[in-house]
PDB file of C-alpha atoms in Angstrom:
ATOM      1  CA  UNK A   1     121.051  85.220  30.317  1.00 81.00           C
ATOM      2  CA  UNK A   2     122.015  89.004  29.282  1.00 91.00           C
ATOM      3  CA  UNK A   3     121.388  91.986  31.343  1.00 93.00           C
ATOM      4  CA  UNK A   4     121.627  95.242  30.068  1.00 94.00           C
ATOM      5  CA  UNK A   5     120.968  97.832  33.056  1.00 94.00           C
ATOM      6  CA  UNK A   6     119.915 101.292  31.422  1.00 94.00           C
ATOM      7  CA  UNK A   7     118.860 103.565  34.892  1.00 93.00           C
ATOM      8  CA  UNK A   8     117.004 105.748  32.545  1.00 94.00           C
ATOM      9  CA  UNK A   9     113.395 107.123  32.292  1.00 97.00           C
ATOM     10  CA  UNK A  10     112.029 106.030  29.173  1.00 96.00           C
ATOM     11  CA  UNK A  11     108.536 106.268  27.051  1.00 96.00           C
ATOM     12  CA  UNK A  12     105.629 104.976  28.543  1.00 96.00           C
ATOM     13  CA  UNK A  13     104.764 102.427  25.995  1.00 97.00           C
ATOM     14  CA  UNK A  14     108.882 101.333  26.638  1.00 97.00           C
ATOM     15  CA  UNK A  15     107.903  97.915  29.002  1.00 97.00           C
ATOM     16  CA  UNK A  16     105.244  96.832  26.898  1.00 97.00           C
ATOM     17  CA  UNK A  17     107.334  96.950  23.585  1.00 97.00           C
ATOM     18  CA  UNK A  18     110.177  94.935  25.460  1.00 97.00           C
ATOM     19  CA  UNK A  19     107.491  92.058  26.265  1.00 96.00           C
ATOM     20  CA  UNK A  20     105.969  91.829  22.962  1.00 97.00           C
ATOM     21  CA  UNK A  21     110.081  91.276  21.281  1.00 96.00           C
ATOM     22  CA  UNK A  22     109.704  88.591  23.799  1.00 95.00           C
ATOM     23  CA  UNK A  23     112.391  90.382  26.287  1.00 95.00           C
ATOM     24  CA  UNK A  24     111.530  91.466  29.640  1.00 95.00           C
ATOM     25  CA  UNK A  25     112.449  94.209  31.793  1.00 96.00           C
ATOM     26  CA  UNK A  26     112.630  95.729  35.446  1.00 96.00           C
ATOM     27  CA  UNK A  27     111.121  98.799  36.449  1.00 97.00           C
ATOM     28  CA  UNK A  28     109.764 101.243  38.938  1.00 97.00           C
ATOM     29  CA  UNK A  29     107.536 104.075  39.266  1.00 97.00           C
ATOM     30  CA  UNK A  30     109.421 107.340  40.357  1.00 97.00           C
ATOM     31  CA  UNK A  31     108.185 109.586  42.942  1.00 97.00           C
ATOM     32  CA  UNK A  32     107.462 113.161  41.590  1.00 95.00           C
ATOM     33  CA  UNK A  33     111.221 114.453  43.080  1.00 96.00           C
ATOM     34  CA  UNK A  34     112.803 111.706  41.344  1.00 97.00           C
ATOM     35  CA  UNK A  35     110.952 112.404  38.465  1.00 97.00           C
ATOM     36  CA  UNK A  36     111.798 116.025  37.762  1.00 96.00           C
ATOM     37  CA  UNK A  37     115.582 115.219  38.429  1.00 97.00           C
ATOM     38  CA  UNK A  38     115.733 112.145  35.631  1.00 97.00           C
ATOM     39  CA  UNK A  39     113.019 114.084  33.523  1.00 97.00           C
ATOM     40  CA  UNK A  40     115.930 116.917  33.668  1.00 96.00           C
ATOM     41  CA  UNK A  41     118.552 114.029  32.895  1.00 96.00           C
ATOM     42  CA  UNK A  42     116.081 113.216  29.784  1.00 97.00           C
ATOM     43  CA  UNK A  43     116.579 116.380  28.401  1.00 96.00           C
ATOM     44  CA  UNK A  44     120.323 116.606  28.590  1.00 97.00           C
ATOM     45  CA  UNK A  45     120.114 113.151  27.219  1.00 96.00           C
ATOM     46  CA  UNK A  46     117.515 114.186  24.191  1.00 96.00           C
ATOM     47  CA  UNK A  47     119.601 117.070  23.435  1.00 97.00           C
ATOM     48  CA  UNK A  48     123.039 115.587  23.142  1.00 97.00           C
ATOM     49  CA  UNK A  49     121.284 113.108  20.935  1.00 96.00           C
ATOM     50  CA  UNK A  50     120.239 115.967  18.714  1.00 97.00           C
ATOM     51  CA  UNK A  51     123.416 117.484  18.849  1.00 97.00           C
ATOM     52  CA  UNK A  52     125.067 114.301  17.365  1.00 97.00           C
ATOM     53  CA  UNK A  53     122.306 113.409  14.528  1.00 96.00           C
ATOM     54  CA  UNK A  54     120.863 116.724  14.027  1.00 96.00           C
ATOM     55  CA  UNK A  55     117.373 114.805  12.616  1.00 96.00           C
ATOM     56  CA  UNK A  56     114.157 115.467  13.458  1.00 97.00           C
ATOM     57  CA  UNK A  57     112.949 112.571  15.665  1.00 96.00           C
ATOM     58  CA  UNK A  58     115.533 114.388  18.316  1.00 96.00           C
ATOM     59  CA  UNK A  59     114.236 117.137  17.466  1.00 96.00           C
ATOM     60  CA  UNK A  60     110.404 115.689  18.181  1.00 97.00           C
ATOM     61  CA  UNK A  61     112.335 113.789  21.700  1.00 97.00           C
ATOM     62  CA  UNK A  62     113.092 117.191  22.698  1.00 97.00           C
ATOM     63  CA  UNK A  63     110.024 118.197  22.181  1.00 97.00           C
ATOM     64  CA  UNK A  64     108.199 115.001  23.813  1.00 97.00           C
ATOM     65  CA  UNK A  65     110.368 116.017  27.089  1.00 97.00           C
ATOM     66  CA  UNK A  66     109.933 119.119  27.571  1.00 98.00           C
ATOM     67  CA  UNK A  67     105.936 118.582  27.299  1.00 97.00           C
ATOM     68  CA  UNK A  68     106.790 116.376  30.010  1.00 97.00           C
ATOM     69  CA  UNK A  69     108.780 118.533  32.308  1.00 97.00           C
ATOM     70  CA  UNK A  70     106.528 121.050  31.616  1.00 97.00           C
ATOM     71  CA  UNK A  71     103.537 119.162  32.869  1.00 97.00           C
ATOM     72  CA  UNK A  72     105.578 117.870  35.828  1.00 96.00           C
ATOM     73  CA  UNK A  73     106.078 121.269  37.560  1.00 96.00           C
ATOM     74  CA  UNK A  74     102.574 121.956  36.593  1.00 97.00           C
ATOM     75  CA  UNK A  75     102.262 123.854  33.761  1.00 98.00           C
ATOM     76  CA  UNK A  76     100.028 122.839  31.090  1.00 98.00           C
ATOM     77  CA  UNK A  77     101.343 122.307  27.242  1.00 97.00           C
ATOM     78  CA  UNK A  78      98.714 125.523  26.484  1.00 98.00           C
ATOM     79  CA  UNK A  79     100.611 127.586  29.278  1.00 98.00           C
ATOM     80  CA  UNK A  80     103.907 127.015  27.913  1.00 98.00           C
ATOM     81  CA  UNK A  81     102.714 127.604  24.462  1.00 97.00           C
ATOM     82  CA  UNK A  82     101.250 131.195  25.357  1.00 98.00           C
ATOM     83  CA  UNK A  83     104.565 132.260  27.179  1.00 98.00           C
ATOM     84  CA  UNK A  84     106.868 130.745  23.926  1.00 97.00           C
ATOM     85  CA  UNK A  85     104.365 133.074  21.628  1.00 98.00           C
ATOM     86  CA  UNK A  86     103.986 136.084  23.798  1.00 98.00           C
ATOM     87  CA  UNK A  87     108.045 136.339  24.524  1.00 97.00           C
ATOM     88  CA  UNK A  88     107.881 135.998  19.941  1.00 97.00           C
ATOM     89  CA  UNK A  89     105.947 138.619  20.138  1.00 97.00           C
ATOM     90  CA  UNK A  90     107.318 141.055  21.994  1.00 98.00           C
ATOM     91  CA  UNK A  91     111.549 140.100  21.534  1.00 97.00           C
ATOM     92  CA  UNK A  92     110.730 138.163  18.495  1.00 97.00           C
ATOM     93  CA  UNK A  93     111.658 134.233  17.325  1.00 96.00           C
ATOM     94  CA  UNK A  94     115.114 132.553  15.378  1.00 95.00           C
ATOM     95  CA  UNK A  95     114.029 133.321  11.959  1.00 96.00           C
ATOM     96  CA  UNK A  96     116.433 136.643  10.461  1.00 96.00           C
ATOM     97  CA  UNK A  97     119.570 134.252  11.571  1.00 96.00           C
ATOM     98  CA  UNK A  98     120.784 137.530  14.106  1.00 95.00           C
ATOM     99  CA  UNK A  99     124.347 137.276  15.116  1.00 93.00           C
ATOM    100  CA  UNK A 100     124.809 139.257  18.048  1.00 94.00           C
ATOM    101  CA  UNK A 101     128.171 140.719  17.804  1.00 96.00           C
ATOM    102  CA  UNK A 102     129.062 143.137  20.237  1.00 95.00           C
ATOM    103  CA  UNK A 103     126.695 146.393  21.762  1.00 94.00           C
ATOM    104  CA  UNK A 104     128.582 149.286  22.471  1.00 96.00           C
ATOM    105  CA  UNK A 105     127.208 151.655  25.015  1.00 95.00           C
ATOM    106  CA  UNK A 106     127.720 155.269  24.564  1.00 90.00           C
TER     107      UNK A 106
END
């Protein structure tokens, strides 16, 4: 019997998908505090994967984890989007590709 250990947060259907492949797995349900810690780790993991592969799938994974982190902290996706839109309206987005090089005080 071959066993590979993970100890990482996974999407909700992963245990079902593992079972459908003829394998079995061990899982546990995290406390809220444990979940917050693991969702932050998952965000780091997904960002590292995006830096490595730079593809749309990794961007989608990042968004999913960001939504989960917002919900875990008591925010809705709508609240998150509203804050994002407000900041974009007030300060702009990143469409103009501006690199700030220095600020000179008079």
